[in-house]
CSV table of C-alpha atoms in Angstrom, one decimal:
chain,number,residue,atom,x,y,z
A,1,MET,CA,-7.6,-2.4,24.2
A,2,ARG,CA,-6.8,0.7,22.3
A,3,GLY,CA,-3.6,0.2,20.3
A,4,GLU,CA,-3.7,-3.6,20.5
A,5,LEU,CA,-4.6,-6.0,17.8
A,6,SER,CA,-7.1,-8.8,18.3
A,7,LYS,CA,-5.7,-12.3,17.7
A,8,GLU,CA,-7.8,-12.6,14.6
A,9,THR,CA,-6.5,-9.3,13.2
A,10,ALA,CA,-2.9,-10.3,14.0
A,11,GLN,CA,-3.4,-13.7,12.4
A,12,LYS,CA,-4.9,-12.2,9.3
A,13,ALA,CA,-2.0,-9.7,9.0
A,14,SER,CA,0.5,-12.5,9.4
A,15,GLU,CA,-1.2,-14.5,6.7
A,16,VAL,CA,-1.2,-11.6,4.3
A,17,TYR,CA,2.4,-10.8,5.0
A,18,THR,CA,3.4,-14.5,4.5
A,19,LEU,CA,1.5,-14.6,1.2
A,20,GLN,CA,3.1,-11.4,-0.1
A,21,VAL,CA,6.6,-12.7,0.9
A,22,SER,CA,5.8,-16.0,-1.0
A,23,ILE,CA,4.6,-14.1,-4.1
A,24,ILE,CA,7.7,-11.9,-4.2
A,25,GLY,CA,9.9,-14.9,-3.6
A,26,ALA,CA,8.3,-16.7,-6.5
A,27,MET,CA,9.2,-13.8,-8.9
A,28,THR,CA,12.3,-14.0,-11.0
A,29,ASP,CA,15.0,-11.3,-10.6
A,30,GLU,CA,13.9,-9.8,-14.0
A,31,GLU,CA,10.3,-9.6,-12.7
A,32,LYS,CA,11.4,-8.0,-9.5
A,33,ALA,CA,13.4,-5.4,-11.5
A,34,VAL,CA,10.5,-4.4,-13.7
A,35,PRO,CA,7.3,-5.5,-11.9
A,36,ALA,CA,5.0,-3.4,-14.0
A,37,LYS,CA,5.8,-5.5,-17.0
A,38,ILE,CA,5.0,-8.9,-15.6
A,39,SER,CA,2.8,-10.8,-18.0
A,40,ALA,CA,-0.5,-12.4,-17.3
A,41,ASP,CA,1.1,-15.8,-17.9
A,42,ALA,CA,3.8,-15.0,-15.4
A,43,LYS,CA,1.2,-14.0,-12.8
A,44,LYS,CA,-0.6,-17.3,-13.4
A,45,ARG,CA,2.7,-19.2,-12.9
A,46,ILE,CA,3.4,-17.3,-9.7
A,47,ALA,CA,-0.2,-17.9,-8.4
A,48,SER,CA,0.1,-21.6,-9.2
A,49,LYS,CA,3.5,-21.9,-7.5
A,50,VAL,CA,2.3,-20.1,-4.4
A,51,GLY,CA,-1.2,-21.6,-4.3
A,52,THR,CA,-3.2,-18.4,-4.6
A,53,SER,CA,-5.3,-16.5,-7.2
A,54,ALA,CA,-3.9,-14.5,-10.0
A,55,GLN,CA,-5.8,-11.5,-8.6
A,56,ALA,CA,-3.9,-11.8,-5.3
A,57,VAL,CA,-0.6,-11.9,-7.3
A,58,THR,CA,-1.7,-8.8,-9.2
A,59,ASP,CA,-2.6,-6.9,-6.0
A,60,CYS,CA,0.7,-7.9,-4.4
A,61,ILE,CA,2.7,-6.9,-7.5
A,62,GLY,CA,1.0,-3.5,-7.5
A,63,LYS,CA,1.9,-2.8,-3.9
A,64,TYR,CA,5.5,-4.1,-4.5
A,65,ASN,CA,5.9,-1.9,-7.6
A,66,PHE,CA,4.6,1.2,-5.7
A,67,MET,CA,6.9,0.6,-2.7
A,68,ARG,CA,9.9,-0.1,-5.0
A,69,ASN,CA,9.2,3.1,-6.9
A,70,ALA,CA,8.8,5.0,-3.6
A,71,VAL,CA,12.2,3.8,-2.3
A,72,LEU,CA,13.9,4.7,-5.5
A,73,LYS,CA,12.2,8.2,-5.6
A,74,MET,CA,13.1,8.8,-1.9
A,75,GLY,CA,16.7,8.0,-2.7
A,76,GLU,CA,16.7,10.5,-5.6
A,77,ILE,CA,15.2,13.2,-3.5
A,78,LYS,CA,17.6,12.6,-0.6
A,79,ARG,CA,20.6,12.7,-3.0
A,80,SER,CA,19.4,15.9,-4.5
A,81,GLY,CA,19.1,17.6,-1.1
A,82,LYS,CA,15.4,18.4,-1.5
A,83,GLU,CA,12.9,18.1,1.3
A,84,LEU,CA,11.4,14.6,1.8
A,85,PRO,CA,7.7,14.1,1.8
A,86,LYS,CA,6.2,14.3,5.4
A,87,THR,CA,3.0,12.4,4.8
A,88,TRP,CA,1.8,9.4,2.9
A,89,GLU,CA,-0.5,11.6,0.8
A,90,GLU,CA,2.5,13.7,-0.2
A,91,MET,CA,4.4,10.5,-1.2
A,92,GLU,CA,1.4,9.3,-3.3
A,93,LYS,CA,1.2,12.7,-5.0
A,94,LEU,CA,4.9,12.7,-5.7
A,95,LEU,CA,4.6,9.3,-7.3
A,96,GLY,CA,1.5,10.2,-9.3
A,97,GLY,CA,-0.9,7.9,-7.3
A,98,GLY,CA,-0.6,4.8,-5.3
A,99,TYR,CA,-2.2,1.5,-4.6
A,100,ARG,CA,-4.6,2.7,-1.9
A,101,GLY,CA,-7.7,3.9,-3.8
A,102,VAL,CA,-5.8,5.8,-6.5
A,103,PRO,CA,-6.2,4.2,-10.0
A,104,GLY,CA,-3.2,2.5,-11.5
A,105,PRO,CA,-2.9,1.1,-15.0
A,106,GLY,CA,-6.2,-0.7,-15.8
A,107,ARG,CA,-7.8,0.0,-12.4
A,108,GLN,CA,-10.6,2.2,-11.3
A,109,ALA,CA,-10.4,4.3,-8.2
A,110,ALA,CA,-12.2,3.0,-5.1
A,111,HIS,CA,-14.5,5.9,-4.1
A,112,VAL,CA,-14.7,6.2,-0.3
A,113,PRO,CA,-16.8,9.3,0.6
A,114,GLY,CA,-14.9,11.5,3.1
A,115,ALA,CA,-11.8,9.5,2.9
A,116,ASN,CA,-9.6,12.4,2.2
A,117,VAL,CA,-11.7,15.2,3.7
A,118,ILE,CA,-9.7,17.6,5.7
A,119,SER,CA,-11.3,20.6,7.3
A,120,GLU,CA,-10.2,24.2,6.8
A,121,ALA,CA,-8.4,24.0,10.1
A,122,GLY,CA,-6.2,21.2,8.6
A,123,SER,CA,-7.6,18.3,10.6
A,124,ARG,CA,-9.4,15.2,9.4
A,125,GLY,CA,-12.9,14.5,10.7
A,126,LYS,CA,-12.8,11.7,13.3
A,127,ASN,CA,-15.9,10.0,11.7
A,128,ALA,CA,-14.2,9.9,8.2
A,129,PRO,CA,-12.8,6.6,7.0
A,130,CYS,CA,-9.2,6.2,8.1
A,131,PRO,CA,-6.6,7.2,5.5
A,132,CYS,CA,-4.5,4.2,6.3
A,133,GLY,CA,-6.9,2.0,4.3
A,134,SER,CA,-8.0,-0.2,7.1
A,135,GLY,CA,-11.7,0.4,6.5
A,136,LYS,CA,-12.2,1.6,10.0
A,137,LEU,CA,-13.3,5.0,11.1
A,138,TYR,CA,-10.4,7.4,11.7
A,139,LYS,CA,-11.4,7.7,15.4
A,140,ARG,CA,-11.2,4.0,15.9
A,141,CYS,CA,-7.9,3.5,14.0
A,142,CYS,CA,-5.1,6.1,13.6
A,143,TRP,CA,-6.7,9.2,15.3
A,144,GLU,CA,-4.6,8.9,18.5
A,145,ARG,CA,-1.3,8.3,16.7
C-alpha cells in the first residue's frame, strides 16, 4: 500500500481542493491581486457565498498568498539568472516564512518537536514528523521519495 492513498484520504484531499477552488473563485480580481489586504468583512462574504467558515477562508487565503508570492519570487530569481531554491525549506526561508508552521501576520508558530531536526550527516530522522505537514511520521510519509 506504500505510495497509495486510502479512499478516505483521497476523498478528503478532493474536498479540501474543491473548497479552496471555490474560495479563490469567490474572491474578486482586486482581492486576488492583493490577498494580504482582504478585510474581515470580505472574508465573511466569501465564507457565506461558499458555505464555509471565515477561518477556512483565512487559511485558504494565507496559502494562496504564500503560493502567489512564491511564484512571483521564483520568476524574479529566474529572470535575474540566480540559482533557484532546491528545497521547500529554502523557498520558505527566501520568502521569510510560510504557511506551514511558520508564523504569518497575527499567527503563532505551531511547535512540532523534531519537525525540522536534521542530523549532522544532513539527513532527517525517520521518526521525526514529516516536513510536508501531513502530521505523519517521516518514515510513513515522504521518507522513500
